[in-house]
mmCIF file with all atom_site columns, C-alpha atoms in Angstrom:
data_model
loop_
_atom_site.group_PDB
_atom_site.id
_atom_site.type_symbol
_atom_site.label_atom_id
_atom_site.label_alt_id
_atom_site.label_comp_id
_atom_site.label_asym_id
_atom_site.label_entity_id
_atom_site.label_seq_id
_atom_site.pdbx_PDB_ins_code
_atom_site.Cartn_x
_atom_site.Cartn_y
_atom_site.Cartn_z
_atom_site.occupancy
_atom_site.B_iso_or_equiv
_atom_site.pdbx_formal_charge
_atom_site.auth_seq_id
_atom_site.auth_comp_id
_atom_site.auth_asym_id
_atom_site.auth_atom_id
_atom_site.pdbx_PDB_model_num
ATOM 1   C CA . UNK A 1 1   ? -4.855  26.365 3.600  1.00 0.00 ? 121 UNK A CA 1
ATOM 2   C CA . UNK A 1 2   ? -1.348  27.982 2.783  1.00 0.00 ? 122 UNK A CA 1
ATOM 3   C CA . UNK A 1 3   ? 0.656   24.812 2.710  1.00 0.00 ? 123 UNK A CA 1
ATOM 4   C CA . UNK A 1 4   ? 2.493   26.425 5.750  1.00 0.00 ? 124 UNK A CA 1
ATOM 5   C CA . UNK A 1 5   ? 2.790   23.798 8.716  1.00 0.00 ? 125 UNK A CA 1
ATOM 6   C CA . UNK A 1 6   ? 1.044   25.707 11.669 1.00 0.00 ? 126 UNK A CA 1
ATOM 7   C CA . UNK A 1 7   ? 1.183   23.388 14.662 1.00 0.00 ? 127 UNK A CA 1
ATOM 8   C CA . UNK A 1 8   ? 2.926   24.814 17.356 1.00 0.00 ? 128 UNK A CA 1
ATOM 9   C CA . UNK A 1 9   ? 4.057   21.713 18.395 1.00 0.00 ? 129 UNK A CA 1
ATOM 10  C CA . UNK A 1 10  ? 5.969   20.387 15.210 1.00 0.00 ? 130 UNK A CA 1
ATOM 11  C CA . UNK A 1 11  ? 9.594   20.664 14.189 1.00 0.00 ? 131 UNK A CA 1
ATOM 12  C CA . UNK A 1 12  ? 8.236   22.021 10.455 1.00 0.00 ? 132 UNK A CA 1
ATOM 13  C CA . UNK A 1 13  ? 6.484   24.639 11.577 1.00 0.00 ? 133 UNK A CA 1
ATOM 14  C CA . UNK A 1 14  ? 6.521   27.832 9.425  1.00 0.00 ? 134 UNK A CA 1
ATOM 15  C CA . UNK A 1 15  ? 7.828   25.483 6.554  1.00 0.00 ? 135 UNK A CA 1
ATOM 16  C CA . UNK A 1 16  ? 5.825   25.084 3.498  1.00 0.00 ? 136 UNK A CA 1
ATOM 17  C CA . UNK A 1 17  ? 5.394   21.931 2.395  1.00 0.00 ? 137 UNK A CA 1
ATOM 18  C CA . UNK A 1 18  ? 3.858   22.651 -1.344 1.00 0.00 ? 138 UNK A CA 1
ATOM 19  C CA . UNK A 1 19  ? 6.169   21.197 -4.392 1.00 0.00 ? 139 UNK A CA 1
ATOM 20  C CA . UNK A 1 20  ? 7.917   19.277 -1.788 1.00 0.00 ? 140 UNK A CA 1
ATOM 21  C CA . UNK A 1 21  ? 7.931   15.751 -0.346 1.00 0.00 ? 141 UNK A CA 1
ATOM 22  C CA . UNK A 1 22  ? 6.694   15.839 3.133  1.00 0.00 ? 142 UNK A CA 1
ATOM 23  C CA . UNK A 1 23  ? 8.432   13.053 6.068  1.00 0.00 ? 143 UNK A CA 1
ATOM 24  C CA . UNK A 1 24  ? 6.386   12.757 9.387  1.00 0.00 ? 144 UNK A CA 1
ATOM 25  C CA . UNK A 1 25  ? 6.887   10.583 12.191 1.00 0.00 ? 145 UNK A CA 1
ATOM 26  C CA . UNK A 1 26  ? 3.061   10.447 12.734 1.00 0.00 ? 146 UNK A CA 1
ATOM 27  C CA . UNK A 1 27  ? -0.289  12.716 12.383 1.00 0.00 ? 147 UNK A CA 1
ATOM 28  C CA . UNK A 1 28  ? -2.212  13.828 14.978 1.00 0.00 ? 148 UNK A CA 1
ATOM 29  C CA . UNK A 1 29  ? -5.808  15.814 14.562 1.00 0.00 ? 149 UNK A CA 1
ATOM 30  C CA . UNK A 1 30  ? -9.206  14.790 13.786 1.00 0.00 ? 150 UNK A CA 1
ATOM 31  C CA . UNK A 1 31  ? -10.609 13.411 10.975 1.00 0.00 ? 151 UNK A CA 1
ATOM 32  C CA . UNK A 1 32  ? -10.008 17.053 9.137  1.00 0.00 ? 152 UNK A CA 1
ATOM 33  C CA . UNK A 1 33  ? -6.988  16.116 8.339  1.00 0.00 ? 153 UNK A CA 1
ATOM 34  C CA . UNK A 1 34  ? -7.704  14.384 5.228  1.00 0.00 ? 154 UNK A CA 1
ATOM 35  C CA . UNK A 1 35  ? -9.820  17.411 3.773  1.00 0.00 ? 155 UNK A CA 1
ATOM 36  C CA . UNK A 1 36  ? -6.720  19.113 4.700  1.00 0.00 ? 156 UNK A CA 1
ATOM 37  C CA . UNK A 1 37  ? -4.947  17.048 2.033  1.00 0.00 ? 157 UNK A CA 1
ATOM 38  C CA . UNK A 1 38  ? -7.323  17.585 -0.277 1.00 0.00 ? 158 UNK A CA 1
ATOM 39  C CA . UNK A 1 39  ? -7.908  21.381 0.153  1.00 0.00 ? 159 UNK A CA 1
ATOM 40  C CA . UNK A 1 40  ? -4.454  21.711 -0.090 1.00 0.00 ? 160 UNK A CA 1
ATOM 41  C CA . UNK A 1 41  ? -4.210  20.065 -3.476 1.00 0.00 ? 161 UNK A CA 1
ATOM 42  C CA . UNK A 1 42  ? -6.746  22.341 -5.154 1.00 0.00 ? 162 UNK A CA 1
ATOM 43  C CA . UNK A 1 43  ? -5.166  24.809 -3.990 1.00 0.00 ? 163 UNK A CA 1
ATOM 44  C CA . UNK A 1 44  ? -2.301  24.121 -5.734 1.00 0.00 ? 164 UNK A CA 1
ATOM 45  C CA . UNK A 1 45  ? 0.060   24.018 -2.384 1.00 0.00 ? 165 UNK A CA 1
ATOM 46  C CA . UNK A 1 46  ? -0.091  20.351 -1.850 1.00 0.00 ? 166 UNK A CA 1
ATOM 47  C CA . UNK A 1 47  ? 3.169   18.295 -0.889 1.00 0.00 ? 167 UNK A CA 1
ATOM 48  C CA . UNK A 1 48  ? 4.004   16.230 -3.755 1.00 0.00 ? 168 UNK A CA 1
ATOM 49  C CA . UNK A 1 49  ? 4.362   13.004 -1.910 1.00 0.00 ? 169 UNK A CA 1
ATOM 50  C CA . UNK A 1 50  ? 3.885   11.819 1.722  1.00 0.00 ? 170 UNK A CA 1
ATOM 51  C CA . UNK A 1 51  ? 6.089   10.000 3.708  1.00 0.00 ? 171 UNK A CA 1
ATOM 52  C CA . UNK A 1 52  ? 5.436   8.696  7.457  1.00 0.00 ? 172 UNK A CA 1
ATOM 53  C CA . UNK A 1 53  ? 6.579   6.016  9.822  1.00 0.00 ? 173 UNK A CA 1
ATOM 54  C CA . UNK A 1 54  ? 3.598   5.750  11.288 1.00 0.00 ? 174 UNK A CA 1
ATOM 55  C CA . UNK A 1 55  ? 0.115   4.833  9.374  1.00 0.00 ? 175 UNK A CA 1
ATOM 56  C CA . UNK A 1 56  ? -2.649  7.164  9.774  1.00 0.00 ? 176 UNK A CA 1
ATOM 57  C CA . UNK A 1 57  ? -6.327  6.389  8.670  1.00 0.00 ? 177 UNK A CA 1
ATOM 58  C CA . UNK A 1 58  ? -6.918  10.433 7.995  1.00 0.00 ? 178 UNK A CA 1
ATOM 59  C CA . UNK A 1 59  ? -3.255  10.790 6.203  1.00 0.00 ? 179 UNK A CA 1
ATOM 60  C CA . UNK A 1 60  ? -4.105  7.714  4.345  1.00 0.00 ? 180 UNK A CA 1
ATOM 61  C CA . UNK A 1 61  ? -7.682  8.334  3.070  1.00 0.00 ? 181 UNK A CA 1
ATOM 62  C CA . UNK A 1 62  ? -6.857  11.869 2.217  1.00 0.00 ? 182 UNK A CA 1
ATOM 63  C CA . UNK A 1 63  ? -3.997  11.171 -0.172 1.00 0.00 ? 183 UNK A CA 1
ATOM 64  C CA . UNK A 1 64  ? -6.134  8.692  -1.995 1.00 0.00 ? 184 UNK A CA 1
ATOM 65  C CA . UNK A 1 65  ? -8.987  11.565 -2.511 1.00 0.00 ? 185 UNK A CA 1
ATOM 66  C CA . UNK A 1 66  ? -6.546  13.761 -3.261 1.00 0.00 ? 186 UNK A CA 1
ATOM 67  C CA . UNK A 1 67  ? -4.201  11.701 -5.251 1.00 0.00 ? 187 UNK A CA 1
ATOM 68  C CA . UNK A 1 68  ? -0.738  12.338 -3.857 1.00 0.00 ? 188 UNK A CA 1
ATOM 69  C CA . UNK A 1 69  ? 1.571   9.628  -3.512 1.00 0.00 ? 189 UNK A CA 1
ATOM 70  C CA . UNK A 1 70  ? 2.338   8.186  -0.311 1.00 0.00 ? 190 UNK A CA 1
ATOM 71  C CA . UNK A 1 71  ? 4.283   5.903  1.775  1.00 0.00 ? 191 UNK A CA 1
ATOM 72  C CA . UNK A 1 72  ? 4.010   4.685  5.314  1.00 0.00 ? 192 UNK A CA 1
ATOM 73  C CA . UNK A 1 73  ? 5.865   2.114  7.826  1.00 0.00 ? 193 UNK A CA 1
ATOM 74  C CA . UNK A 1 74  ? 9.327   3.427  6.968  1.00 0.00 ? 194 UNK A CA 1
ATOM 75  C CA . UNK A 1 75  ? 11.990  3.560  9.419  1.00 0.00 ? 195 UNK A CA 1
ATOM 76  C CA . UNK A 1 76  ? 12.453  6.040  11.653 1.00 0.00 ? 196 UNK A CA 1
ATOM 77  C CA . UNK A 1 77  ? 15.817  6.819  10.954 1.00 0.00 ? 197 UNK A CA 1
ATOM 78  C CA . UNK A 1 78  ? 15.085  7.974  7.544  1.00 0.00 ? 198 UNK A CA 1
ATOM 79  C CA . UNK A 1 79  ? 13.588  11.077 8.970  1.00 0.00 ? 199 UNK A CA 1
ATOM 80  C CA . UNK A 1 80  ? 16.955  11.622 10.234 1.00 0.00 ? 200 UNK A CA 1
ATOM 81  C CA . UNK A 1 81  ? 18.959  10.911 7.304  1.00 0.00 ? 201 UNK A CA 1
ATOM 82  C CA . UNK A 1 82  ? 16.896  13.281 4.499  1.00 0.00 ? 202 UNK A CA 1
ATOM 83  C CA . UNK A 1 83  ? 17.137  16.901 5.053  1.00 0.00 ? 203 UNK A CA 1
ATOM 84  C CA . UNK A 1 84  ? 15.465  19.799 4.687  1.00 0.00 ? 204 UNK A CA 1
ATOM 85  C CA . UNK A 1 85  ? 16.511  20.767 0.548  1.00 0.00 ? 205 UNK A CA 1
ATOM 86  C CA . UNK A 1 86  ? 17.566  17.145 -0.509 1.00 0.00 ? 206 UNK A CA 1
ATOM 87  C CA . UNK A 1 87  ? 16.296  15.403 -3.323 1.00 0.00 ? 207 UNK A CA 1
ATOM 88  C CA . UNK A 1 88  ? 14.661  12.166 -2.746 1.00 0.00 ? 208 UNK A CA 1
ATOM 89  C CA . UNK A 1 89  ? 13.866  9.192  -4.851 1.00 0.00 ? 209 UNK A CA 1
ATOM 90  C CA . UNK A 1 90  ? 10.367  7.338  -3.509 1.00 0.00 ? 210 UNK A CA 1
ATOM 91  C CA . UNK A 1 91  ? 9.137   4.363  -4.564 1.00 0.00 ? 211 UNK A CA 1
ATOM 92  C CA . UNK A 1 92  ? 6.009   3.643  -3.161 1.00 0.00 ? 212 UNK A CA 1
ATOM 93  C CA . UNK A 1 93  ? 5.458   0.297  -5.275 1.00 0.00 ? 213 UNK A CA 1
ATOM 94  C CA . UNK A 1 94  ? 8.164   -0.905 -3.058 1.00 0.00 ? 214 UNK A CA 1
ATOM 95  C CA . UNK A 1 95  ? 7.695   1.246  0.044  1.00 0.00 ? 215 UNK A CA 1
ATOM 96  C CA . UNK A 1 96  ? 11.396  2.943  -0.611 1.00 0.00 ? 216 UNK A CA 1
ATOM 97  C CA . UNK A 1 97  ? 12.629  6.692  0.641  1.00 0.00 ? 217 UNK A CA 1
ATOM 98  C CA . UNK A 1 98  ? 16.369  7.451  -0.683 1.00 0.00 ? 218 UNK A CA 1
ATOM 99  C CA . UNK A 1 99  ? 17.914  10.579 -0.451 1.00 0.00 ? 219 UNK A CA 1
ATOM 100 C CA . UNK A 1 100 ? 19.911  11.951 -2.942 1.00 0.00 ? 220 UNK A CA 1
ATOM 101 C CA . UNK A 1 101 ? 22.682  14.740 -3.583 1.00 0.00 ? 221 UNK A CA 1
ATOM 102 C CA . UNK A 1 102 ? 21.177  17.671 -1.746 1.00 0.00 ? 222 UNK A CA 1
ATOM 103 C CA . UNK A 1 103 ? 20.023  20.335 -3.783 1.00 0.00 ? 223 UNK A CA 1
ATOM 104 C CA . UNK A 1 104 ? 21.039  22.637 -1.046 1.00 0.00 ? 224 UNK A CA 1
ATOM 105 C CA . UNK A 1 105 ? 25.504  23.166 -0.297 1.00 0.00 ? 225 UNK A CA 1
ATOM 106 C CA . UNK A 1 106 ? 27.561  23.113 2.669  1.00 0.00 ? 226 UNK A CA 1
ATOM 107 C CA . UNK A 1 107 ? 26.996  27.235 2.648  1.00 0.00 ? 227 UNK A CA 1
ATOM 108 C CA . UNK A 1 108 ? 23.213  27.196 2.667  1.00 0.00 ? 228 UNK A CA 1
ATOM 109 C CA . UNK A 1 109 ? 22.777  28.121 -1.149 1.00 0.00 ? 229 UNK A CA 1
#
C-alpha cells in the first residue's frame, strides 16, 4: 500500500520502490499481486517500470491494468550489474535494461 517492499524474505525489503524502476528475479504470492500493482499506482507510489527475469502471470496482468511498463526474460546478470541509485535506460519494444552513470557517487551522495 506504501510502495515499501515488506517481504521478509526479499533483498529490497524496507526499500520503496515508487518513482523508481523495480528489477526482480521472480514474484511469488497469489493472484493479489496484480491488484497490488494497481493499488499501488493510484496511490501514486507505483514503480515506474518493471523489470524481471522471470515471467509472472500476476506481475504481467497487473502492469497492463495498471499501465506501467514492463519487461521480462532478461538475464540474470543484469540484476547484478544495475544498482540501487543508477539510472537506467529500458526499452521494452526491444526487451533492453542498460544502466547508466549512477546517480548516486563513490561516497554515498
Amino acid at each position: 500500500e506504501s510502495g515499501i517492499v515488506v517481504d521478509p524474505d526479499s533483498e529490497n525489503r524496507g526499500i520503496s520502490v515508487a518513482g523508481r524502476v523495480f528489477l526482480f528475479p521472480s514474484a511469488k504470492g497469489s493472484t493479489v499481486g496484480s491488484y497490488v500493482l494497481v493499488t499501488l499506482k493510484k496511490r501514486g507510489v507505483s514503480p515506474t517500470a518493471l523489470v524481471m527475469v522471470e515471467p509472472s502471470l500476476v506481475v504481467i496482468s497487473g502492469a497492463v491494468v495498471a499501465q506501467i511498463p514492463f519487461i521480462y526474460g532478461v538475464e540474470e546478470r543484469i540484476l547484478k550489474e544495475v544498482r540501487t541509485g543508477d539510472f537506467i535506460k529500458l526499452n521494452p519494444l526491444r526487451g533492453e535494461v542498460r544502466a547508466l552513470d549512477s546517480g548516486v557517487d563513490d561516497n554515498g551522495g
